[in-house]
PDB file of C-alpha atoms in Angstrom:
ATOM      1  CA  UNK A 439      -1.095  32.024  -3.841  1.00 78.00           C
ATOM      2  CA  UNK A 440      -3.914  34.359  -3.686  1.00 87.00           C
ATOM      3  CA  UNK A 441      -6.921  34.045  -5.813  1.00 91.00           C
ATOM      4  CA  UNK A 442     -10.227  36.045  -6.575  1.00 93.00           C
ATOM      5  CA  UNK A 443     -12.350  32.939  -6.881  1.00 95.00           C
ATOM      6  CA  UNK A 444     -14.334  32.885  -4.006  1.00 95.00           C
ATOM      7  CA  UNK A 445     -15.137  36.909  -4.743  1.00 94.00           C
ATOM      8  CA  UNK A 446     -16.069  36.544  -8.116  1.00 95.00           C
ATOM      9  CA  UNK A 447     -17.683  33.164  -7.731  1.00 95.00           C
ATOM     10  CA  UNK A 448     -20.134  34.939  -5.313  1.00 95.00           C
ATOM     11  CA  UNK A 449     -20.556  37.943  -7.457  1.00 95.00           C
ATOM     12  CA  UNK A 450     -22.298  36.058 -10.289  1.00 94.00           C
ATOM     13  CA  UNK A 451     -24.237  34.104  -7.286  1.00 95.00           C
ATOM     14  CA  UNK A 452     -22.300  30.455  -8.487  1.00 95.00           C
ATOM     15  CA  UNK A 453     -21.914  27.738  -6.380  1.00 95.00           C
ATOM     16  CA  UNK A 454     -18.996  25.622  -5.114  1.00 96.00           C
ATOM     17  CA  UNK A 455     -20.452  22.670  -6.770  1.00 95.00           C
ATOM     18  CA  UNK A 456     -21.916  24.738 -10.439  1.00 95.00           C
ATOM     19  CA  UNK A 457     -17.639  25.910 -11.066  1.00 96.00           C
ATOM     20  CA  UNK A 458     -16.373  22.296  -9.760  1.00 95.00           C
ATOM     21  CA  UNK A 459     -18.660  20.724 -12.674  1.00 94.00           C
ATOM     22  CA  UNK A 460     -17.834  23.885 -15.179  1.00 94.00           C
ATOM     23  CA  UNK A 461     -14.127  22.997 -14.994  1.00 95.00           C
ATOM     24  CA  UNK A 462     -13.760  19.527 -14.156  1.00 93.00           C
ATOM     25  CA  UNK A 463     -13.291  19.292 -10.734  1.00 95.00           C
ATOM     26  CA  UNK A 464     -15.102  17.943  -7.620  1.00 95.00           C
ATOM     27  CA  UNK A 465     -16.305  20.306  -5.024  1.00 95.00           C
ATOM     28  CA  UNK A 466     -13.253  19.780  -2.580  1.00 94.00           C
ATOM     29  CA  UNK A 467     -11.330  20.952  -5.387  1.00 95.00           C
ATOM     30  CA  UNK A 468     -12.843  24.799  -4.987  1.00 96.00           C
ATOM     31  CA  UNK A 469     -12.735  24.795  -1.550  1.00 95.00           C
ATOM     32  CA  UNK A 470      -8.850  24.410  -1.308  1.00 94.00           C
ATOM     33  CA  UNK A 471      -8.629  26.862  -4.415  1.00 95.00           C
ATOM     34  CA  UNK A 472     -10.274  29.290  -2.423  1.00 94.00           C
ATOM     35  CA  UNK A 473      -8.779  28.360   1.070  1.00 93.00           C
ATOM     36  CA  UNK A 474      -5.743  29.002  -1.175  1.00 90.00           C
ATOM     37  CA  UNK A 475      -4.428  25.769   0.521  1.00 91.00           C
ATOM     38  CA  UNK A 476      -4.162  24.185  -2.855  1.00 92.00           C
ATOM     39  CA  UNK A 477      -2.061  25.528  -6.237  1.00 91.00           C
ATOM     40  CA  UNK A 478      -3.429  25.130  -9.710  1.00 93.00           C
ATOM     41  CA  UNK A 479      -2.252  23.595 -12.564  1.00 94.00           C
ATOM     42  CA  UNK A 480      -2.227  25.792 -15.440  1.00 94.00           C
ATOM     43  CA  UNK A 481      -4.924  23.953 -16.923  1.00 94.00           C
ATOM     44  CA  UNK A 482      -7.291  24.511 -14.571  1.00 95.00           C
ATOM     45  CA  UNK A 483      -6.237  28.248 -13.869  1.00 95.00           C
ATOM     46  CA  UNK A 484      -6.790  28.498 -17.219  1.00 96.00           C
ATOM     47  CA  UNK A 485     -10.178  26.806 -17.484  1.00 95.00           C
ATOM     48  CA  UNK A 486     -11.631  28.880 -14.337  1.00 96.00           C
ATOM     49  CA  UNK A 487      -9.947  32.171 -15.403  1.00 95.00           C
ATOM     50  CA  UNK A 488     -12.118  31.355 -19.107  1.00 95.00           C
ATOM     51  CA  UNK A 489     -15.530  30.826 -17.003  1.00 96.00           C
ATOM     52  CA  UNK A 490     -15.332  33.936 -15.613  1.00 95.00           C
ATOM     53  CA  UNK A 491     -14.293  35.637 -18.546  1.00 95.00           C
ATOM     54  CA  UNK A 492     -11.114  36.739 -17.952  1.00 94.00           C
ATOM     55  CA  UNK A 493      -7.452  36.707 -17.680  1.00 94.00           C
ATOM     56  CA  UNK A 494      -5.106  34.023 -15.360  1.00 93.00           C
ATOM     57  CA  UNK A 495      -3.680  37.199 -13.769  1.00 92.00           C
ATOM     58  CA  UNK A 496      -6.968  38.452 -13.363  1.00 92.00           C
ATOM     59  CA  UNK A 497      -8.045  35.815 -11.098  1.00 93.00           C
ATOM     60  CA  UNK A 498      -4.890  34.334  -9.383  1.00 91.00           C
ATOM     61  CA  UNK A 499      -2.522  36.900  -7.982  1.00 88.00           C
ATOM     62  CA  UNK A 500       1.203  35.856  -8.683  1.00 83.00           C
ATOM     63  CA  UNK A 501       2.902  39.250  -7.006  1.00 81.00           C
ATOM     64  CA  UNK A 502       4.088  36.731  -4.104  1.00 76.00           C
ATOM     65  CA  UNK A 503       5.974  34.266  -6.504  1.00 73.00           C
ATOM     66  CA  UNK A 504       9.229  33.311  -5.346  1.00 73.00           C
ATOM     67  CA  UNK A 505      11.620  35.031  -8.054  1.00 74.00           C
ATOM     68  CA  UNK A 506      14.666  33.163  -9.444  1.00 72.00           C
TER      69      UNK A 506
ATOM     70  CA  UNK B1045     -15.661  12.000 -23.370  1.00 75.00           C
ATOM     71  CA  UNK B1046     -16.291   9.168 -25.644  1.00 79.00           C
ATOM     72  CA  UNK B1047     -12.568   7.862 -24.744  1.00 88.00           C
ATOM     73  CA  UNK B1048     -13.296   7.668 -21.104  1.00 91.00           C
ATOM     74  CA  UNK B1049     -16.907   6.008 -22.085  1.00 91.00           C
ATOM     75  CA  UNK B1050     -14.386   3.126 -24.166  1.00 93.00           C
ATOM     76  CA  UNK B1051     -11.825   2.769 -21.469  1.00 93.00           C
ATOM     77  CA  UNK B1052     -14.959   2.248 -18.350  1.00 93.00           C
ATOM     78  CA  UNK B1053     -15.762   0.186 -21.228  1.00 94.00           C
ATOM     79  CA  UNK B1054     -12.724  -2.075 -21.232  1.00 94.00           C
ATOM     80  CA  UNK B1055     -12.599  -2.000 -17.136  1.00 94.00           C
ATOM     81  CA  UNK B1056     -16.300  -3.846 -16.891  1.00 95.00           C
ATOM     82  CA  UNK B1057     -14.916  -6.242 -19.115  1.00 95.00           C
ATOM     83  CA  UNK B1058     -11.903  -6.979 -17.412  1.00 94.00           C
ATOM     84  CA  UNK B1059     -13.550  -7.194 -13.830  1.00 94.00           C
ATOM     85  CA  UNK B1060     -16.524  -9.484 -15.806  1.00 95.00           C
ATOM     86  CA  UNK B1061     -13.588 -11.556 -16.329  1.00 95.00           C
ATOM     87  CA  UNK B1062     -12.024 -11.431 -12.817  1.00 94.00           C
ATOM     88  CA  UNK B1063     -14.601 -11.703 -11.479  1.00 94.00           C
ATOM     89  CA  UNK B1064     -16.245 -14.910 -13.438  1.00 94.00           C
ATOM     90  CA  UNK B1065     -11.834 -16.653 -12.867  1.00 93.00           C
ATOM     91  CA  UNK B1066     -12.358 -15.402  -8.832  1.00 92.00           C
ATOM     92  CA  UNK B1067     -15.270 -17.442  -8.584  1.00 92.00           C
ATOM     93  CA  UNK B1068     -13.995 -20.727 -11.077  1.00 92.00           C
ATOM     94  CA  UNK B1069     -10.995 -20.802  -8.800  1.00 89.00           C
ATOM     95  CA  UNK B1070     -12.814 -20.544  -5.255  1.00 88.00           C
ATOM     96  CA  UNK B1071     -15.011 -23.524  -6.563  1.00 88.00           C
ATOM     97  CA  UNK B1072     -12.292 -25.063  -8.225  1.00 88.00           C
ATOM     98  CA  UNK B1073     -10.729 -25.007  -4.764  1.00 83.00           C
ATOM     99  CA  UNK B1074     -13.433 -26.167  -2.654  1.00 83.00           C
ATOM    100  CA  UNK B1075     -14.125 -29.113  -5.099  1.00 84.00           C
ATOM    101  CA  UNK B1076     -10.682 -30.368  -5.244  1.00 83.00           C
ATOM    102  CA  UNK B1077      -9.565 -29.656  -1.119  1.00 79.00           C
ATOM    103  CA  UNK B1078      -9.621 -33.430   0.090  1.00 79.00           C
ATOM    104  CA  UNK B1079      -7.048 -33.648  -2.535  1.00 78.00           C
ATOM    105  CA  UNK B1080      -4.461 -30.607  -0.930  1.00 72.00           C
ATOM    106  CA  UNK B1081      -4.359 -32.898   2.370  1.00 73.00           C
ATOM    107  CA  UNK B1082      -0.414 -31.389   3.277  1.00 77.00           C
ATOM    108  CA  UNK B1083      -1.706 -27.568   2.878  1.00 76.00           C
ATOM    109  CA  UNK B1084      -2.474 -26.868   6.714  1.00 80.00           C
ATOM    110  CA  UNK B1085      -6.352 -25.522   7.311  1.00 81.00           C
ATOM    111  CA  UNK B1086      -5.424 -21.719   8.127  1.00 85.00           C
ATOM    112  CA  UNK B1087      -3.375 -21.219   4.539  1.00 84.00           C
ATOM    113  CA  UNK B1088      -6.398 -22.945   2.770  1.00 83.00           C
ATOM    114  CA  UNK B1089      -8.471 -20.622   5.253  1.00 87.00           C
ATOM    115  CA  UNK B1090      -6.453 -17.442   3.727  1.00 89.00           C
ATOM    116  CA  UNK B1091      -6.932 -17.929   0.499  1.00 87.00           C
ATOM    117  CA  UNK B1092     -10.828 -18.473   0.436  1.00 87.00           C
ATOM    118  CA  UNK B1093     -11.107 -15.508   2.353  1.00 92.00           C
ATOM    119  CA  UNK B1094      -8.973 -13.543  -0.044  1.00 92.00           C
ATOM    120  CA  UNK B1095     -10.800 -14.684  -2.675  1.00 92.00           C
ATOM    121  CA  UNK B1096     -14.040 -13.490  -1.264  1.00 91.00           C
ATOM    122  CA  UNK B1097     -13.027 -10.290  -0.786  1.00 94.00           C
ATOM    123  CA  UNK B1098     -11.852  -9.994  -4.185  1.00 93.00           C
ATOM    124  CA  UNK B1099     -15.450 -11.374  -5.494  1.00 93.00           C
ATOM    125  CA  UNK B1100     -16.505  -8.400  -3.138  1.00 94.00           C
ATOM    126  CA  UNK B1101     -14.590  -5.529  -4.202  1.00 94.00           C
ATOM    127  CA  UNK B1102     -15.063  -6.556  -7.735  1.00 94.00           C
ATOM    128  CA  UNK B1103     -18.633  -7.000  -7.527  1.00 94.00           C
ATOM    129  CA  UNK B1104     -19.292  -3.870  -5.929  1.00 95.00           C
ATOM    130  CA  UNK B1105     -16.339  -1.800  -8.289  1.00 94.00           C
ATOM    131  CA  UNK B1106     -18.126  -3.795 -11.298  1.00 94.00           C
ATOM    132  CA  UNK B1107     -21.546  -2.518 -10.170  1.00 94.00           C
ATOM    133  CA  UNK B1108     -20.638   1.076  -9.800  1.00 93.00           C
ATOM    134  CA  UNK B1109     -18.957   1.481 -13.370  1.00 94.00           C
ATOM    135  CA  UNK B1110     -22.081  -0.282 -15.313  1.00 94.00           C
ATOM    136  CA  UNK B1111     -24.410   2.411 -13.606  1.00 93.00           C
ATOM    137  CA  UNK B1112     -21.816   4.845 -14.752  1.00 92.00           C
ATOM    138  CA  UNK B1113     -21.512   3.271 -18.060  1.00 93.00           C
ATOM    139  CA  UNK B1114     -25.047   3.909 -18.548  1.00 92.00           C
ATOM    140  CA  UNK B1115     -25.617   7.506 -17.332  1.00 92.00           C
ATOM    141  CA  UNK B1116     -24.171  10.098 -18.943  1.00 91.00           C
ATOM    142  CA  UNK B1117     -24.255  11.916 -16.336  1.00 91.00           C
ATOM    143  CA  UNK B1118     -22.949   9.893 -13.842  1.00 92.00           C
ATOM    144  CA  UNK B1119     -20.329   8.962 -16.380  1.00 93.00           C
ATOM    145  CA  UNK B1120     -19.534  12.806 -16.143  1.00 92.00           C
ATOM    146  CA  UNK B1121     -19.069  12.743 -12.587  1.00 92.00           C
ATOM    147  CA  UNK B1122     -16.944   9.406 -12.585  1.00 92.00           C
ATOM    148  CA  UNK B1123     -14.606  10.844 -15.037  1.00 93.00           C
ATOM    149  CA  UNK B1124     -14.174  14.343 -12.935  1.00 92.00           C
ATOM    150  CA  UNK B1125     -14.189  12.326  -9.357  1.00 92.00           C
ATOM    151  CA  UNK B1126     -10.773  10.603 -11.436  1.00 92.00           C
ATOM    152  CA  UNK B1127      -9.330  13.106 -12.798  1.00 92.00           C
ATOM    153  CA  UNK B1128      -9.176  15.936 -10.099  1.00 94.00           C
ATOM    154  CA  UNK B1129      -5.568  17.023 -10.211  1.00 94.00           C
ATOM    155  CA  UNK B1130      -5.947  17.783  -6.531  1.00 94.00           C
ATOM    156  CA  UNK B1131      -6.979  14.260  -5.752  1.00 93.00           C
ATOM    157  CA  UNK B1132      -4.488  12.896  -8.169  1.00 94.00           C
ATOM    158  CA  UNK B1133      -1.504  14.944  -5.952  1.00 94.00           C
ATOM    159  CA  UNK B1134      -2.914  13.654  -2.695  1.00 94.00           C
ATOM    160  CA  UNK B1135      -2.805   9.687  -3.962  1.00 94.00           C
ATOM    161  CA  UNK B1136       0.554  10.554  -5.036  1.00 93.00           C
ATOM    162  CA  UNK B1137       2.550  12.656  -2.066  1.00 94.00           C
ATOM    163  CA  UNK B1138       0.601   9.247  -0.186  1.00 95.00           C
ATOM    164  CA  UNK B1139       1.937   6.824  -1.541  1.00 93.00           C
ATOM    165  CA  UNK B1140       5.517   8.137  -1.347  1.00 91.00           C
ATOM    166  CA  UNK B1141       4.771   8.881   2.621  1.00 94.00           C
ATOM    167  CA  UNK B1142       3.483   4.489   2.829  1.00 94.00           C
ATOM    168  CA  UNK B1143       6.884   3.959   0.566  1.00 92.00           C
ATOM    169  CA  UNK B1144       9.296   5.442   2.830  1.00 92.00           C
ATOM    170  CA  UNK B1145       7.630   5.222   6.373  1.00 95.00           C
ATOM    171  CA  UNK B1146       6.962   1.396   4.996  1.00 94.00           C
ATOM    172  CA  UNK B1147      10.590   0.662   3.927  1.00 93.00           C
ATOM    173  CA  UNK B1148      11.529   2.527   7.359  1.00 94.00           C
ATOM    174  CA  UNK B1149       9.054   0.082   9.089  1.00 96.00           C
ATOM    175  CA  UNK B1150      10.387  -3.226   7.248  1.00 95.00           C
ATOM    176  CA  UNK B1151      14.526  -1.513   8.326  1.00 95.00           C
ATOM    177  CA  UNK B1152      13.592  -1.428  12.800  1.00 96.00           C
ATOM    178  CA  UNK B1153      11.631  -5.234  11.860  1.00 95.00           C
ATOM    179  CA  UNK B1154      14.583  -6.745  10.210  1.00 95.00           C
ATOM    180  CA  UNK B1155      17.194  -4.628  13.040  1.00 94.00           C
ATOM    181  CA  UNK B1156      15.429  -7.047  15.942  1.00 95.00           C
ATOM    182  CA  UNK B1157      14.534  -9.862  13.496  1.00 95.00           C
ATOM    183  CA  UNK B1158      17.912 -10.568  13.149  1.00 93.00           C
ATOM    184  CA  UNK B1159      17.885 -11.740  17.087  1.00 94.00           C
ATOM    185  CA  UNK B1160      14.821 -14.230  16.994  1.00 93.00           C
ATOM    186  CA  UNK B1161      14.325 -15.518  13.470  1.00 93.00           C
ATOM    187  CA  UNK B1162      17.175 -16.220  11.055  1.00 92.00           C
ATOM    188  CA  UNK B1163      13.954 -17.073   8.162  1.00 94.00           C
ATOM    189  CA  UNK B1164      12.115 -13.837   9.201  1.00 94.00           C
ATOM    190  CA  UNK B1165      15.183 -11.572   9.135  1.00 94.00           C
ATOM    191  CA  UNK B1166      16.092 -12.860   5.384  1.00 95.00           C
ATOM    192  CA  UNK B1167      12.870 -12.927   4.040  1.00 95.00           C
ATOM    193  CA  UNK B1168      12.269  -9.198   5.336  1.00 95.00           C
ATOM    194  CA  UNK B1169      15.686  -8.154   4.273  1.00 95.00           C
ATOM    195  CA  UNK B1170      14.951  -9.689   0.922  1.00 96.00           C
ATOM    196  CA  UNK B1171      11.375  -7.219   0.399  1.00 95.00           C
ATOM    197  CA  UNK B1172      13.690  -4.370   1.511  1.00 94.00           C
ATOM    198  CA  UNK B1173      15.690  -4.909  -1.299  1.00 95.00           C
ATOM    199  CA  UNK B1174      13.083  -5.991  -3.498  1.00 95.00           C
ATOM    200  CA  UNK B1175      10.761  -3.269  -3.048  1.00 93.00           C
ATOM    201  CA  UNK B1176      14.227  -0.646  -3.754  1.00 93.00           C
ATOM    202  CA  UNK B1177      14.818  -2.450  -7.047  1.00 95.00           C
ATOM    203  CA  UNK B1178      11.456  -1.542  -7.977  1.00 94.00           C
ATOM    204  CA  UNK B1179      11.820   1.422  -6.925  1.00 92.00           C
ATOM    205  CA  UNK B1180      15.134   2.064  -9.078  1.00 94.00           C
ATOM    206  CA  UNK B1181      13.425   0.318 -12.068  1.00 96.00           C
ATOM    207  CA  UNK B1182      10.176   3.082 -11.448  1.00 94.00           C
ATOM    208  CA  UNK B1183      12.298   6.206 -11.146  1.00 93.00           C
ATOM    209  CA  UNK B1184      14.216   5.662 -14.299  1.00 95.00           C
ATOM    210  CA  UNK B1185      10.949   4.839 -16.013  1.00 95.00           C
ATOM    211  CA  UNK B1186       9.174   7.447 -15.337  1.00 93.00           C
ATOM    212  CA  UNK B1187      11.972   9.722 -15.895  1.00 93.00           C
ATOM    213  CA  UNK B1188      12.254   8.793 -19.173  1.00 92.00           C
ATOM    214  CA  UNK B1189       8.561   8.747 -19.799  1.00 91.00           C
ATOM    215  CA  UNK B1190       7.963  12.622 -18.381  1.00 88.00           C
TER     216      UNK B1190
END
């Protein structure tokens, strides 16, 4: 899933470590999220969005989500 | 974080008890070794090796938990490390894959052992059935839990 985490983090000059500590995950998880290799859970997505002061939809791109 | 600190304290106490128990067993095995004349040397050596390994692992683990318990920053890092969702997912996937590969390899080993040694073949079959039964029980347990 596409995310704007890297773009938002760099705009605010925050390191991966700082973001990881703020949202309660390891740096490797932030790296995987930015590389779009890992899909965040709802609580984590909320914590990240809340950290940036944005909604989940503004941070995570759901346009490619499969429809059932 | 208070709950986690209490949890870490419980782990420290458990590991201290286990370490004490392992040391006592190790001492007893060495003191009463002469009484176990019917036990082969390699079996005794294997037991001693396992106990020493456990002592080392428990000591390292205990040291890590004691360090984290005394320092709030380290405790927070430990909490993050243990509750990181990506790590939990990796462990879960790893466990499932390992389980199925192990059962597969045991099945192949059984097919070969049947032609070589009956005792070994039956032991391997028992292990496969045992793993299968545990798998079913745990599946029901987690299905009800979640």
